[in-house]
Amino acid sequence: MSAPFSFSLLNKTDNAARRGEIVTPHGKVQTPAFMPVGTQATVKGLTPDDVRGSGAEIVLGNTYHLMLRPGAERIAALGGLHAFMNWPLPILTDSGGFQVMSMSALRRLEEKGVTFRSHLDGTMIELTPERAIEIQGLLGADISMQLDECIGLPAPRKEIARAMQLSLRWAERSKKAFGARSGRALFGIVQGGDDRVLRSESVRALIDIGFDGYAIGGMAVGESQEVMLKIVAETAPQLPRDKPRYLMGVGTPHDLLEAVARGIDMFDCVLPTRNGRHGMAFTRYGAVNLANARHASDARPLDEQSAHSTARSYTRAYLHHLIRANEMLGAVLLSKINLTYYQELMAGMRAAIAAGRFADFKAETMAGWERGDIAPLPAPG
Amino acid sequence: MSAPFSFSLLNKTDNAARRGEIVTPHGKVQTPAFMPVGTQATVKGLTPDDVRGSGAEIVLGNTYHLMLRPGAERIAALGGLHAFMNWPLPILTDSGGFQVMSMSALRRLEEKGVTFRSHLDGTMIELTPERAIEIQGLLGADISMQLDECIGLPAPRKEIARAMQLSLRWAERSKKAFGARSGRALFGIVQGGDDRVLRSESVRALIDIGFDGYAIGGMAVGESQEVMLKIVAETAPQLPRDKPRYLMGVGTPHDLLEAVARGIDMFDCVLPTRNGRHGMAFTRYGAVNLANARHASDARPLDEQSAHSTARSYTRAYLHHLIRANEMLGAVLLSKINLTYYQELMAGMRAAIAAGRFADFKAETMAGWERGDIAPLPAPG
């Protein structure tokens, strides 16, 4: 009934950039792939049809949020996360570790795991590597992530090393707890902050344990894009060629382009939906802030040549009005526009890699962003 | 290019209930009709396609909100409200009077009109009968409403009479200002509170002025359903048989059924969308509060026999989760479900009137509501 997990590179790589395909029990994912974030069992404001319509083939679910509400056991009793949120395609779940660190004010980190206070009702909850794997099993994830400790940057090397080592011990326990879960995949997470030596040590130890895919974690936590890309460039080539590589929590369209150029296959990020809710549109000509007064009387669409009807059929003036009036529809339309733009960007990268012209595509795409938005309308005379 | 406004009764009435058709420059509206409310140039959370998908053939726009933001002149410069909000079908606009009374803390009512402080930026703004008509022309409304003074109930008879008389003088000025606006319609508004004599006086004077349709205003302002239906039953038969009758701001599904039985053709109300945002679903078996804990583990759909896929394809547990987690998608899905239920109810009434079995349809529909929601799942044991 369900295909086991697999990954294959579909053609020779275009320098470091890779064109691949992930097979999961819920369908295939063409890589490089961008995963919209469905934090609380919904990509904010959008129906599953909207999300599929954007071109997405996989979404991410957040273990931290779902374990607190509505609860992993409840979702399992309701048939798993796919059935719960009416999403029939693949789902990757994170381990909850990142949100425990970022959302819970009170927490205690021990060898065994992390104990934290729920931000919803104040109860104390324990999350261990074994429980994180159990929860992701209850959710029915196609791809599960090991529990890790993710720290912000900058940080002292000693602290980065300690967290990386703890994450490795948790990686081993995660692998053991995962066992031979039929057809499903478990990814390990490379830690080591901005330290090349620690990152390499993490990579080697994870490969020794053996995972179905490898993530680069601990990025997009305060470092510059330059540092992030340097770590990616150093780390990706050390990862097994025949396994997917996932850069967690990244990023802007420019981040995606540069990271694919360095050998990354998978991404997730809240930027397209979160920034959309606040009035920012991502377009072929860079980011456009629709809350800006320059759009108030502008009857032109956001991008008249977009393949996406939403970007063509509403005026800038209307989108501006919806954002200024704090209307839900503004968040809905801009989330659709941004997710579609992200997916178009990924599709463009995939086609370019397949055609052996990724460098040209990258240069053309960046030239579009640098060109910037169309000029404002002349002031009424 | 555009048909002039007209109204025709399509068949013999079924007792007082009427089956009709309104023709406007933007298309036809089958009556009895329910108009979703698009306050700020959007039915909250829904795309125009969603609104059409619910079965709506006309929406209402709020003059008060639109004149303040983005401004009537701006909407006119952008091609009118239809183009602005991407809604190609008919639009009725109110006159702004009701919202001035309900939303603006500081206002001064005079013979000339009403001056109020904008709730957005504090500027003082004047709204006269003439300006209300001008604004609705700028918006491009298919059906415009006269400016009236709408007061809450209960109120002293003298106060009700004064407001009714002022509304009549404003009705005359509105008619004069409207002139012969090509193909478009202007409706007068019957006032007079809960007083039969004052209502009759208002009706006679409005008929003397002559309008394309007649609204019963000043209802749903604090009175009981019994009082409201009594006024409707007394007022509707006095209105011209060959003009549409619009009961403003009403109401619940039960209100609609009872008012159609008394000869009303048109309705608008925020209930289906506002209550949807707060977790209440309107169904064939009455209102269901999805925030209630009884739904938390209920894998059954809201209504497995609904003609609307949203009511069939999401579980009660998922809708409950979205509402509890304050997720936008909960508001979106329940707004769709409720607007669709309202339109199904109207379609059912129209078919029943055409078939001469409105009384049976009314009894069957009320029996469904009285049956109530399906029983909760047994407690796990």
Tab-separated table of N, CA and C in Angstrom, chain A residues 40-42 44-48 69-70 74 78 84-86 277 296-299 313-315 317-318 321-322 324-325 327-329 331-333 336, chain B residues 40-42 44-48 69-70 74 78 84-86 277 296-299 313-315 317-318 321-322 324-325 327-329 331-333 336:
chain	number	residue	atom	x	y	z
A	40	GLN	N	0.295	24.415	13.856
A	40	GLN	CA	-0.754	23.839	14.702
A	40	GLN	C	-1.716	23.017	13.838
A	41	ALA	N	-1.155	22.165	12.985
A	41	ALA	CA	-1.953	21.313	12.098
A	41	ALA	C	-2.693	22.136	11.049
A	42	THR	N	-2.152	23.309	10.724
A	42	THR	CA	-2.685	24.142	9.638
A	42	THR	C	-1.610	25.124	9.202
A	44	LYS	N	-1.114	28.530	8.322
A	44	LYS	CA	-2.021	29.576	8.816
A	44	LYS	C	-2.874	30.229	7.718
A	45	GLY	N	-4.191	30.109	7.880
A	45	GLY	CA	-5.140	30.793	7.011
A	45	GLY	C	-5.483	30.068	5.726
A	46	LEU	N	-4.768	28.983	5.411
A	46	LEU	CA	-4.959	28.335	4.108
A	46	LEU	C	-5.561	26.940	4.257
A	47	THR	N	-6.427	26.592	3.314
A	47	THR	CA	-6.948	25.229	3.279
A	47	THR	C	-5.880	24.308	2.683
A	48	PRO	N	-6.009	22.996	2.917
A	48	PRO	CA	-5.079	22.058	2.270
A	48	PRO	C	-5.070	22.222	0.751
A	69	ARG	N	-1.345	20.678	22.199
A	69	ARG	CA	-2.732	20.871	21.759
A	69	ARG	C	-2.847	20.493	20.312
A	70	PRO	N	-3.645	19.524	19.927
A	70	PRO	CA	-4.631	18.804	20.745
A	70	PRO	C	-4.080	17.582	21.466
A	74	ARG	N	-4.314	12.034	21.040
A	74	ARG	CA	-5.618	12.362	20.450
A	74	ARG	C	-5.536	12.335	18.921
A	78	LEU	N	-7.480	9.886	16.230
A	78	LEU	CA	-8.274	10.455	15.130
A	78	LEU	C	-7.713	10.060	13.762
A	84	PHE	N	-6.136	14.173	10.238
A	84	PHE	CA	-6.609	15.252	11.105
A	84	PHE	C	-6.687	16.573	10.347
A	85	MET	N	-5.621	16.875	9.595
A	85	MET	CA	-5.602	18.170	8.899
A	85	MET	C	-5.975	18.064	7.419
A	86	ASN	N	-6.465	16.891	6.996
A	86	ASN	CA	-6.893	16.719	5.599
A	86	ASN	C	-5.770	16.987	4.599
A	277	ARG	N	1.390	37.742	6.406
A	277	ARG	CA	0.381	38.260	7.342
A	277	ARG	C	0.665	39.712	7.713
A	296	ALA	N	-1.399	52.838	-2.101
A	296	ALA	CA	-2.794	53.104	-1.721
A	296	ALA	C	-3.719	53.342	-2.909
A	297	SER	N	-3.214	53.962	-3.956
A	297	SER	CA	-4.071	54.255	-5.118
A	297	SER	C	-3.573	53.562	-6.375
A	298	ASP	N	-2.787	52.524	-6.205
A	298	ASP	CA	-2.129	51.864	-7.335
A	298	ASP	C	-2.995	50.711	-7.846
A	299	ALA	N	-3.578	50.908	-9.023
A	299	ALA	CA	-4.504	49.912	-9.583
A	299	ALA	C	-3.779	48.775	-10.294
A	313	SER	N	-4.655	39.227	-10.124
A	313	SER	CA	-6.044	39.677	-10.236
A	313	SER	C	-6.466	40.666	-9.152
A	314	TYR	N	-5.662	40.868	-8.135
A	314	TYR	CA	-5.996	41.896	-7.140
A	314	TYR	C	-5.048	43.071	-7.320
A	315	THR	N	-5.584	44.279	-7.149
A	315	THR	CA	-4.718	45.442	-7.291
A	315	THR	C	-3.865	45.630	-6.038
A	317	ALA	N	-3.615	48.422	-4.623
A	317	ALA	CA	-4.444	49.272	-3.759
A	317	ALA	C	-5.337	48.421	-2.860
A	318	TYR	N	-5.909	47.347	-3.416
A	318	TYR	CA	-6.793	46.496	-2.624
A	318	TYR	C	-6.001	45.725	-1.563
A	321	HIS	N	-5.163	48.076	1.136
A	321	HIS	CA	-6.349	48.336	1.966
A	321	HIS	C	-6.584	47.192	2.961
A	322	LEU	N	-6.514	45.956	2.485
A	322	LEU	CA	-6.782	44.810	3.368
A	322	LEU	C	-5.769	44.753	4.508
A	324	ARG	N	-3.925	47.331	5.709
A	324	ARG	CA	-4.130	48.474	6.587
A	324	ARG	C	-5.355	48.281	7.482
A	325	ALA	N	-6.403	47.652	6.921
A	325	ALA	CA	-7.641	47.445	7.676
A	325	ALA	C	-7.563	46.185	8.529
A	327	GLU	N	-7.580	43.133	7.710
A	327	GLU	CA	-8.566	42.145	7.277
A	327	GLU	C	-7.902	40.784	7.044
A	328	MET	N	-8.553	39.729	7.531
A	328	MET	CA	-8.057	38.371	7.358
A	328	MET	C	-7.695	38.063	5.911
A	329	LEU	N	-8.505	38.578	4.992
A	329	LEU	CA	-8.272	38.239	3.582
A	329	LEU	C	-6.906	38.719	3.103
A	331	ALA	N	-4.115	38.665	4.875
A	331	ALA	CA	-3.189	37.612	5.299
A	331	ALA	C	-3.333	36.378	4.416
A	332	VAL	N	-4.570	36.024	4.097
A	332	VAL	CA	-4.823	34.836	3.276
A	332	VAL	C	-4.213	35.012	1.881
A	333	LEU	N	-4.507	36.146	1.243
A	333	LEU	CA	-4.030	36.349	-0.132
A	333	LEU	C	-2.508	36.436	-0.191
A	336	LYS	N	-0.893	33.053	0.269
A	336	LYS	CA	-0.967	32.281	-0.986
A	336	LYS	C	0.075	32.769	-1.986
B	40	GLN	N	-15.660	45.870	4.969
B	40	GLN	CA	-14.527	46.685	4.514
B	40	GLN	C	-14.069	46.223	3.134
B	41	ALA	N	-15.022	46.046	2.220
B	41	ALA	CA	-14.723	45.585	0.857
B	41	ALA	C	-14.216	44.154	0.845
B	42	THR	N	-14.602	43.371	1.851
B	42	THR	CA	-14.301	41.939	1.894
B	42	THR	C	-15.259	41.271	2.858
B	44	LYS	N	-15.383	38.851	5.481
B	44	LYS	CA	-14.186	38.575	6.276
B	44	LYS	C	-13.619	37.164	6.069
B	45	GLY	N	-12.359	37.110	5.619
B	45	GLY	CA	-11.632	35.849	5.505
B	45	GLY	C	-11.857	35.087	4.220
B	46	LEU	N	-12.826	35.526	3.403
B	46	LEU	CA	-13.181	34.742	2.220
B	46	LEU	C	-12.836	35.470	0.926
B	47	THR	N	-12.399	34.701	-0.064
B	47	THR	CA	-12.177	35.277	-1.387
B	47	THR	C	-13.525	35.447	-2.079
B	48	PRO	N	-13.574	36.294	-3.114
B	48	PRO	CA	-14.817	36.400	-3.890
B	48	PRO	C	-15.289	35.043	-4.417
B	69	ARG	N	-12.170	54.474	5.003
B	69	ARG	CA	-10.980	53.757	4.539
B	69	ARG	C	-11.397	52.710	3.543
B	70	PRO	N	-10.956	52.746	2.302
B	70	PRO	CA	-9.918	53.615	1.735
B	70	PRO	C	-10.441	54.947	1.209
B	74	ARG	N	-11.394	57.423	-3.683
B	74	ARG	CA	-10.308	56.517	-4.087
B	74	ARG	C	-10.869	55.270	-4.767
B	78	LEU	N	-10.384	53.904	-8.633
B	78	LEU	CA	-9.896	52.550	-8.906
B	78	LEU	C	-10.922	51.718	-9.661
B	84	PHE	N	-12.763	46.941	-7.289
B	84	PHE	CA	-11.844	47.016	-6.157
B	84	PHE	C	-11.768	45.691	-5.414
B	85	MET	N	-12.942	45.089	-5.144
B	85	MET	CA	-12.941	43.852	-4.360
B	85	MET	C	-13.087	42.597	-5.229
B	86	ASN	N	-12.984	42.754	-6.548
B	86	ASN	CA	-13.059	41.599	-7.456
B	86	ASN	C	-14.366	40.838	-7.322
B	277	ARG	N	-16.599	32.978	13.137
B	277	ARG	CA	-15.268	33.301	13.663
B	277	ARG	C	-15.147	32.922	15.129
B	296	ALA	N	-13.926	17.575	21.110
B	296	ALA	CA	-12.456	17.505	21.051
B	296	ALA	C	-11.936	16.215	20.431
B	297	SER	N	-12.624	15.111	20.640
B	297	SER	CA	-12.151	13.828	20.096
B	297	SER	C	-13.150	13.233	19.110
B	298	ASP	N	-14.018	14.055	18.577
B	298	ASP	CA	-15.110	13.577	17.725
B	298	ASP	C	-14.683	13.577	16.256
B	299	ALA	N	-14.476	12.385	15.726
B	299	ALA	CA	-13.976	12.255	14.348
B	299	ALA	C	-15.087	12.385	13.316
B	313	SER	N	-15.988	17.253	5.110
B	313	SER	CA	-14.648	16.684	4.991
B	313	SER	C	-13.719	17.001	6.157
B	314	TYR	N	-14.120	17.900	7.038
B	314	TYR	CA	-13.305	18.150	8.233
B	314	TYR	C	-14.031	17.566	9.444
B	315	THR	N	-13.260	16.981	10.357
B	315	THR	CA	-13.882	16.427	11.557
B	315	THR	C	-14.238	17.539	12.541
B	317	ALA	N	-13.496	17.331	15.585
B	317	ALA	CA	-12.291	17.462	16.415
B	317	ALA	C	-11.331	18.487	15.812
B	318	TYR	N	-11.199	18.479	14.490
B	318	TYR	CA	-10.273	19.411	13.846
B	318	TYR	C	-10.804	20.838	13.926
B	321	HIS	N	-10.286	22.045	17.362
B	321	HIS	CA	-8.873	22.383	17.568
B	321	HIS	C	-8.538	23.758	16.983
B	322	LEU	N	-8.984	24.005	15.755
B	322	LEU	CA	-8.670	25.284	15.110
B	322	LEU	C	-9.252	26.459	15.889
B	324	ARG	N	-10.107	26.488	19.170
B	324	ARG	CA	-9.410	26.604	20.449
B	324	ARG	C	-8.015	27.215	20.284
B	325	ALA	N	-7.357	26.869	19.175
B	325	ALA	CA	-6.004	27.377	18.948
B	325	ALA	C	-6.034	28.763	18.294
B	327	GLU	N	-6.848	29.655	15.368
B	327	GLU	CA	-6.248	29.610	14.035
B	327	GLU	C	-7.198	30.242	13.019
B	328	MET	N	-6.620	31.062	12.127
B	328	MET	CA	-7.406	31.717	11.081
B	328	MET	C	-8.254	30.728	10.292
B	329	LEU	N	-7.702	29.547	10.037
B	329	LEU	CA	-8.428	28.581	9.209
B	329	LEU	C	-9.765	28.189	9.833
B	331	ALA	N	-11.806	30.205	11.470
B	331	ALA	CA	-12.727	31.277	11.074
B	331	ALA	C	-13.103	31.152	9.605
B	332	VAL	N	-12.122	30.839	8.777
B	332	VAL	CA	-12.368	30.712	7.339
B	332	VAL	C	-13.342	29.566	7.063
B	333	LEU	N	-13.072	28.398	7.634
B	333	LEU	CA	-13.915	27.230	7.338
B	333	LEU	C	-15.327	27.417	7.881
B	336	LYS	N	-17.306	29.852	5.750
B	336	LYS	CA	-17.783	29.182	4.530
B	336	LYS	C	-18.976	28.283	4.832
